[in-house]
PDB file of C-alpha atoms in Angstrom:
ATOM      1  CA  MET A   1      -0.120  -0.019  -0.088  1.00 89.00           C
ATOM      2  CA  ASN A   2       1.271   3.232  -0.791  1.00 90.00           C
ATOM      3  CA  THR A   3       1.575   5.579   2.066  1.00 93.00           C
ATOM      4  CA  ASP A   4       2.952   8.614   0.109  1.00 93.00           C
ATOM      5  CA  PHE A   5      -0.604  10.279   0.588  1.00 95.00           C
ATOM      6  CA  PRO A   6      -1.923   8.876   3.490  1.00 97.00           C
ATOM      7  CA  ARG A   7      -4.956  11.499   3.695  1.00 96.00           C
ATOM      8  CA  ASP A   8      -6.404   9.346   0.371  1.00 97.00           C
ATOM      9  CA  LEU A   9      -6.127   6.485   2.181  1.00 98.00           C
ATOM     10  CA  VAL A  10      -7.897   7.538   5.287  1.00 98.00           C
ATOM     11  CA  PHE A  11     -10.621   9.759   2.554  1.00 97.00           C
ATOM     12  CA  THR A  12     -10.821   5.610   1.026  1.00 98.00           C
ATOM     13  CA  ALA A  13     -11.873   4.188   4.237  1.00 98.00           C
ATOM     14  CA  ALA A  14     -14.635   6.285   4.986  1.00 98.00           C
ATOM     15  CA  LEU A  15     -16.109   6.520   1.649  1.00 98.00           C
ATOM     16  CA  PHE A  16     -15.710   2.512   1.411  1.00 99.00           C
ATOM     17  CA  GLY A  17     -17.272   2.431   5.129  1.00 99.00           C
ATOM     18  CA  VAL A  18     -19.859   4.287   3.122  1.00 98.00           C
ATOM     19  CA  ALA A  19     -20.004   2.226   0.497  1.00 98.00           C
ATOM     20  CA  ALA A  20     -20.256  -1.416   2.679  1.00 99.00           C
ATOM     21  CA  PHE A  21     -23.451   1.014   4.704  1.00 98.00           C
ATOM     22  CA  VAL A  22     -25.190   1.535   0.951  1.00 98.00           C
ATOM     23  CA  TRP A  23     -24.647  -2.233  -0.336  1.00 98.00           C
ATOM     24  CA  ALA A  24     -25.179  -4.117   2.968  1.00 97.00           C
ATOM     25  CA  GLY A  25     -28.901  -1.681   2.402  1.00 96.00           C
ATOM     26  CA  TRP A  26     -29.718  -2.396  -1.118  1.00 95.00           C
ATOM     27  CA  ALA A  27     -28.876  -6.061  -0.070  1.00 95.00           C
ATOM     28  CA  GLN A  28     -31.867  -5.598   1.898  1.00 94.00           C
ATOM     29  CA  GLU A  29     -34.101  -5.452  -1.473  1.00 91.00           C
ATOM     30  CA  SER A  30     -35.191  -9.491  -0.588  1.00 89.00           C
ATOM     31  CA  PRO A  31     -32.617 -11.411   0.986  1.00 89.00           C
ATOM     32  CA  PRO A  32     -33.499 -15.218   1.702  1.00 90.00           C
ATOM     33  CA  ARG A  33     -36.318 -15.478   4.298  1.00 90.00           C
ATOM     34  CA  SER A  34     -34.051 -16.153   7.288  1.00 92.00           C
ATOM     35  CA  VAL A  35     -34.250 -14.077  10.184  1.00 94.00           C
ATOM     36  CA  TRP A  36     -29.956 -14.692   9.746  1.00 96.00           C
ATOM     37  CA  TRP A  37     -29.981 -12.910   7.110  1.00 96.00           C
ATOM     38  CA  ARG A  38     -31.303  -9.818   8.074  1.00 95.00           C
ATOM     39  CA  VAL A  39     -29.125  -9.519  10.960  1.00 96.00           C
ATOM     40  CA  LEU A  40     -25.711  -9.862   8.626  1.00 97.00           C
ATOM     41  CA  LEU A  41     -26.542  -7.144   6.502  1.00 97.00           C
ATOM     42  CA  GLY A  42     -27.894  -4.953   9.790  1.00 97.00           C
ATOM     43  CA  ALA A  43     -24.240  -6.078  11.175  1.00 98.00           C
ATOM     44  CA  MET A  44     -22.728  -5.072   8.218  1.00 98.00           C
ATOM     45  CA  GLY A  45     -24.769  -1.762   7.615  1.00 98.00           C
ATOM     46  CA  LEU A  46     -23.359  -0.338  11.094  1.00 98.00           C
ATOM     47  CA  ALA A  47     -20.008  -1.853  10.790  1.00 99.00           C
ATOM     48  CA  GLY A  48     -19.918   0.221   7.635  1.00 99.00           C
ATOM     49  CA  VAL A  49     -21.201   3.416  10.264  1.00 99.00           C
ATOM     50  CA  ALA A  50     -18.505   2.580  12.443  1.00 99.00           C
ATOM     51  CA  LEU A  51     -15.174   2.580   9.862  1.00 99.00           C
ATOM     52  CA  ALA A  52     -17.371   6.041   8.159  1.00 98.00           C
ATOM     53  CA  ALA A  53     -17.539   7.784  12.008  1.00 98.00           C
ATOM     54  CA  LEU A  54     -13.687   6.483  12.607  1.00 98.00           C
ATOM     55  CA  THR A  55     -12.049   7.718   9.458  1.00 98.00           C
ATOM     56  CA  ILE A  56     -13.894  11.044   9.035  1.00 98.00           C
ATOM     57  CA  PRO A  57     -12.658  13.238  11.965  1.00 98.00           C
ATOM     58  CA  THR A  58      -9.286  12.470  11.006  1.00 97.00           C
ATOM     59  CA  LEU A  59      -9.637  12.966   7.872  1.00 97.00           C
ATOM     60  CA  ILE A  60     -11.397  16.010   8.230  1.00 97.00           C
ATOM     61  CA  ALA A  61      -8.570  17.213  10.820  1.00 97.00           C
ATOM     62  CA  ASN A  62      -5.827  16.169   8.112  1.00 97.00           C
ATOM     63  CA  TRP A  63      -8.064  17.882   5.528  1.00 95.00           C
ATOM     64  CA  GLY A  64      -4.971  20.213   4.729  1.00 93.00           C
ATOM     65  CA  SER A  65      -2.491  16.681   3.792  1.00 95.00           C
ATOM     66  CA  PRO A  66      -1.174  16.032   0.504  1.00 94.00           C
ATOM     67  CA  SER A  67      -3.083  14.636  -1.999  1.00 95.00           C
ATOM     68  CA  ALA A  68      -2.597  12.724  -5.144  1.00 94.00           C
ATOM     69  CA  LEU A  69      -5.624  14.251  -6.701  1.00 93.00           C
ATOM     70  CA  ARG A  70      -4.554  17.954  -6.461  1.00 92.00           C
ATOM     71  CA  PRO A  71      -6.607  20.352  -8.685  1.00 93.00           C
ATOM     72  CA  GLY A  72      -5.533  21.417 -12.248  1.00 92.00           C
ATOM     73  CA  THR A  73      -3.117  17.970 -12.569  1.00 93.00           C
ATOM     74  CA  GLY A  74      -3.533  15.111 -15.162  1.00 92.00           C
ATOM     75  CA  ALA A  75      -4.579  13.057 -11.804  1.00 92.00           C
ATOM     76  CA  PHE A  76      -7.641  15.427 -10.491  1.00 94.00           C
ATOM     77  CA  ILE A  77      -9.214  15.209 -14.072  1.00 95.00           C
ATOM     78  CA  THR A  78      -8.840  12.049 -14.674  1.00 94.00           C
ATOM     79  CA  TYR A  79     -10.475  11.662 -11.543  1.00 94.00           C
ATOM     80  CA  ILE A  80     -12.790  13.905 -12.501  1.00 95.00           C
ATOM     81  CA  VAL A  81     -13.762  12.138 -15.599  1.00 95.00           C
ATOM     82  CA  VAL A  82     -13.615   8.458 -14.364  1.00 94.00           C
ATOM     83  CA  PHE A  83     -16.606   9.829 -11.912  1.00 94.00           C
ATOM     84  CA  TRP A  84     -18.916  11.949 -14.255  1.00 96.00           C
ATOM     85  CA  VAL A  85     -18.516   8.546 -16.831  1.00 96.00           C
ATOM     86  CA  GLU A  86     -19.155   6.318 -14.318  1.00 96.00           C
ATOM     87  CA  PHE A  87     -21.995   8.497 -12.751  1.00 96.00           C
ATOM     88  CA  LEU A  88     -23.789   8.870 -16.484  1.00 97.00           C
ATOM     89  CA  LEU A  89     -23.157   5.289 -17.164  1.00 96.00           C
ATOM     90  CA  ALA A  90     -24.700   3.714 -14.696  1.00 96.00           C
ATOM     91  CA  GLY A  91     -27.942   6.381 -14.520  1.00 97.00           C
ATOM     92  CA  VAL A  92     -28.084   5.018 -18.399  1.00 97.00           C
ATOM     93  CA  LEU A  93     -27.614   1.350 -17.640  1.00 96.00           C
ATOM     94  CA  ALA A  94     -30.040   1.454 -14.956  1.00 97.00           C
ATOM     95  CA  PHE A  95     -32.475   2.966 -17.259  1.00 97.00           C
ATOM     96  CA  PHE A  96     -32.506   0.611 -19.831  1.00 97.00           C
ATOM     97  CA  ALA A  97     -32.384  -2.194 -17.872  1.00 96.00           C
ATOM     98  CA  ILE A  98     -35.508  -0.770 -16.150  1.00 97.00           C
ATOM     99  CA  ARG A  99     -37.139  -0.291 -18.841  1.00 97.00           C
ATOM    100  CA  ALA A 100     -36.417  -3.816 -20.448  1.00 97.00           C
ATOM    101  CA  GLY A 101     -37.726  -5.110 -17.810  1.00 95.00           C
ATOM    102  CA  LEU A 102     -34.401  -6.128 -16.028  1.00 93.00           C
ATOM    103  CA  SER A 103     -34.734  -4.449 -12.637  1.00 93.00           C
ATOM    104  CA  ASP A 104     -33.193  -6.851 -11.023  1.00 93.00           C
ATOM    105  CA  LEU A 105     -30.595  -6.268 -12.789  1.00 95.00           C
ATOM    106  CA  VAL A 106     -29.756  -2.987 -12.098  1.00 97.00           C
ATOM    107  CA  ALA A 107     -27.745  -4.217  -8.755  1.00 96.00           C
ATOM    108  CA  PRO A 108     -25.359  -6.060 -10.335  1.00 97.00           C
ATOM    109  CA  LEU A 109     -24.436  -3.643 -13.109  1.00 97.00           C
ATOM    110  CA  ILE A 110     -24.060  -0.415 -10.866  1.00 97.00           C
ATOM    111  CA  LEU A 111     -21.488  -3.028  -8.865  1.00 98.00           C
ATOM    112  CA  ALA A 112     -19.280  -4.299 -11.723  1.00 98.00           C
ATOM    113  CA  ILE A 113     -19.262  -0.144 -13.030  1.00 97.00           C
ATOM    114  CA  VAL A 114     -18.019   0.367  -9.489  1.00 97.00           C
ATOM    115  CA  GLY A 115     -15.279  -2.477  -9.378  1.00 98.00           C
ATOM    116  CA  ILE A 116     -14.194  -1.338 -12.859  1.00 97.00           C
ATOM    117  CA  HIS A 117     -14.105   2.563 -12.086  1.00 96.00           C
ATOM    118  CA  PHE A 118     -11.349   1.303  -9.833  1.00 97.00           C
ATOM    119  CA  PHE A 119      -8.963  -0.161 -12.442  1.00 97.00           C
ATOM    120  CA  ALA A 120      -9.124   3.570 -13.666  1.00 95.00           C
ATOM    121  CA  LEU A 121      -8.789   4.937  -9.762  1.00 95.00           C
ATOM    122  CA  ALA A 122      -5.813   2.467  -8.693  1.00 96.00           C
ATOM    123  CA  PRO A 123      -3.196   4.799 -10.936  1.00 95.00           C
ATOM    124  CA  VAL A 124      -4.889   8.134 -11.126  1.00 93.00           C
ATOM    125  CA  LEU A 125      -4.678   7.623  -6.733  1.00 94.00           C
ATOM    126  CA  GLY A 126      -1.268   5.548  -6.508  1.00 94.00           C
ATOM    127  CA  GLN A 127      -2.757   3.189  -4.847  1.00 96.00           C
ATOM    128  CA  PRO A 128      -2.319  -0.550  -5.849  1.00 96.00           C
ATOM    129  CA  VAL A 129      -4.668  -1.453  -3.229  1.00 97.00           C
ATOM    130  CA  LEU A 130      -7.974  -0.191  -5.096  1.00 98.00           C
ATOM    131  CA  PHE A 131      -7.062  -3.469  -7.248  1.00 98.00           C
ATOM    132  CA  ILE A 132      -7.953  -5.473  -5.104  1.00 98.00           C
ATOM    133  CA  PRO A 133     -11.899  -4.117  -4.980  1.00 98.00           C
ATOM    134  CA  ALA A 134     -11.521  -3.441  -8.567  1.00 98.00           C
ATOM    135  CA  VAL A 135     -11.415  -7.185  -9.012  1.00 99.00           C
ATOM    136  CA  LEU A 136     -13.471  -8.304  -6.692  1.00 99.00           C
ATOM    137  CA  LEU A 137     -16.754  -6.291  -7.297  1.00 99.00           C
ATOM    138  CA  THR A 138     -15.880  -7.052 -10.395  1.00 98.00           C
ATOM    139  CA  LEU A 139     -16.113 -10.897 -10.237  1.00 98.00           C
ATOM    140  CA  ILE A 140     -19.504 -10.380  -7.802  1.00 98.00           C
ATOM    141  CA  ALA A 141     -21.324  -8.745  -9.928  1.00 97.00           C
ATOM    142  CA  VAL A 142     -20.719 -10.917 -13.330  1.00 97.00           C
ATOM    143  CA  GLY A 143     -21.628 -14.112 -10.786  1.00 96.00           C
ATOM    144  CA  THR A 144     -24.269 -12.124  -9.573  1.00 95.00           C
ATOM    145  CA  ALA A 145     -25.117 -11.435 -12.832  1.00 93.00           C
ATOM    146  CA  VAL A 146     -25.645 -14.754 -14.269  1.00 93.00           C
ATOM    147  CA  LEU A 147     -27.205 -16.447 -10.829  1.00 88.00           C
ATOM    148  CA  PRO A 148     -30.748 -17.934 -12.242  1.00 84.00           C
ATOM    149  CA  ALA A 149     -34.198 -15.878 -11.130  1.00 73.00           C
ATOM    150  CA  SER A 150     -35.083 -16.790  -7.530  1.00 83.00           C
ATOM    151  CA  ASP A 151     -37.276 -15.339  -4.778  1.00 83.00           C
ATOM    152  CA  VAL A 152     -33.645 -13.278  -3.693  1.00 89.00           C
ATOM    153  CA  ALA A 153     -32.962 -10.470  -5.452  1.00 92.00           C
ATOM    154  CA  HIS A 154     -29.447  -9.991  -7.278  1.00 94.00           C
ATOM    155  CA  SER A 155     -29.316  -7.300  -4.938  1.00 95.00           C
ATOM    156  CA  PHE A 156     -28.732  -9.341  -1.908  1.00 95.00           C
ATOM    157  CA  TRP A 157     -26.302 -11.105  -3.198  1.00 95.00           C
ATOM    158  CA  CYS A 158     -24.126  -7.659  -4.938  1.00 97.00           C
ATOM    159  CA  GLY A 159     -24.604  -6.678  -0.771  1.00 97.00           C
ATOM    160  CA  VAL A 160     -24.053  -9.267   0.485  1.00 97.00           C
ATOM    161  CA  LEU A 161     -20.907  -9.965  -1.553  1.00 98.00           C
ATOM    162  CA  GLY A 162     -19.921  -6.844  -1.701  1.00 98.00           C
ATOM    163  CA  ALA A 163     -19.501  -4.734   1.445  1.00 98.00           C
ATOM    164  CA  PRO A 164     -17.285  -7.351   2.887  1.00 98.00           C
ATOM    165  CA  VAL A 165     -15.414  -6.136   0.254  1.00 99.00           C
ATOM    166  CA  PHE A 166     -15.506  -2.145   0.999  1.00 99.00           C
ATOM    167  CA  LEU A 167     -15.453  -3.227   4.614  1.00 99.00           C
ATOM    168  CA  ALA A 168     -11.904  -5.107   5.039  1.00 99.00           C
ATOM    169  CA  VAL A 169      -9.999  -2.905   1.997  1.00 99.00           C
ATOM    170  CA  GLY A 170     -11.539   0.334   4.059  1.00 99.00           C
ATOM    171  CA  ALA A 171     -10.294  -1.056   7.231  1.00 99.00           C
ATOM    172  CA  TRP A 172      -6.896  -1.416   6.128  1.00 98.00           C
ATOM    173  CA  CYS A 173      -6.963   1.603   3.974  1.00 98.00           C
ATOM    174  CA  GLY A 174      -7.845   3.606   7.325  1.00 98.00           C
ATOM    175  CA  VAL A 175      -5.756   1.233   9.805  1.00 98.00           C
ATOM    176  CA  VAL A 176      -2.748   1.982   7.294  1.00 98.00           C
ATOM    177  CA  GLY A 177      -3.946   5.861   6.436  1.00 97.00           C
ATOM    178  CA  THR A 178      -3.896   6.600  10.170  1.00 98.00           C
ATOM    179  CA  ALA A 179      -0.600   5.512  11.109  1.00 97.00           C
ATOM    180  CA  ALA A 180       0.762   7.529   8.660  1.00 96.00           C
ATOM    181  CA  LEU A 181      -0.359  10.385   9.854  1.00 96.00           C
ATOM    182  CA  ARG A 182       0.570   9.903  13.183  1.00 94.00           C
ATOM    183  CA  THR A 183       4.127   8.985  12.120  1.00 92.00           C
ATOM    184  CA  GLY A 184       4.745  11.609   9.001  1.00 74.00           C
TER     185      GLY A 184
END
């Protein structure tokens, strides 16, 4: 993990905490009937909130620290372009999936876009660790998209498998980034 920009690692941790919360929430759309699954999803959602809550104060306190994303640089411009392409692509694909009667594929489509965008952002941010969620989230998205239709929504599988990826990588980034800020 690259500690040249520890603030970026802490930012990633906070963002991944929010992402885990969102995906664990979306997974509750139509999980298996056992209450155990809802408890697990609730725990993952709370873990995401905790990760964000623990890292946001550190992020705010170190906001002036160096970042790979400095306005006007190629990295910053690439980040903005990737963000908007991701955002627009997600909206367009979701729209067409819903219009085609394939609304159950919206979650895998969105997760695939999120995973794929990390392939672009890892070099932009100088963080090879982002290749881990890039690969895992993309594979999860593809795997869940090809599951046969059932009473369990594809969003459940995206969330129950994707949220732990965000939590694990986010916690790792948070620990390493916070330690680097303290020693740096």
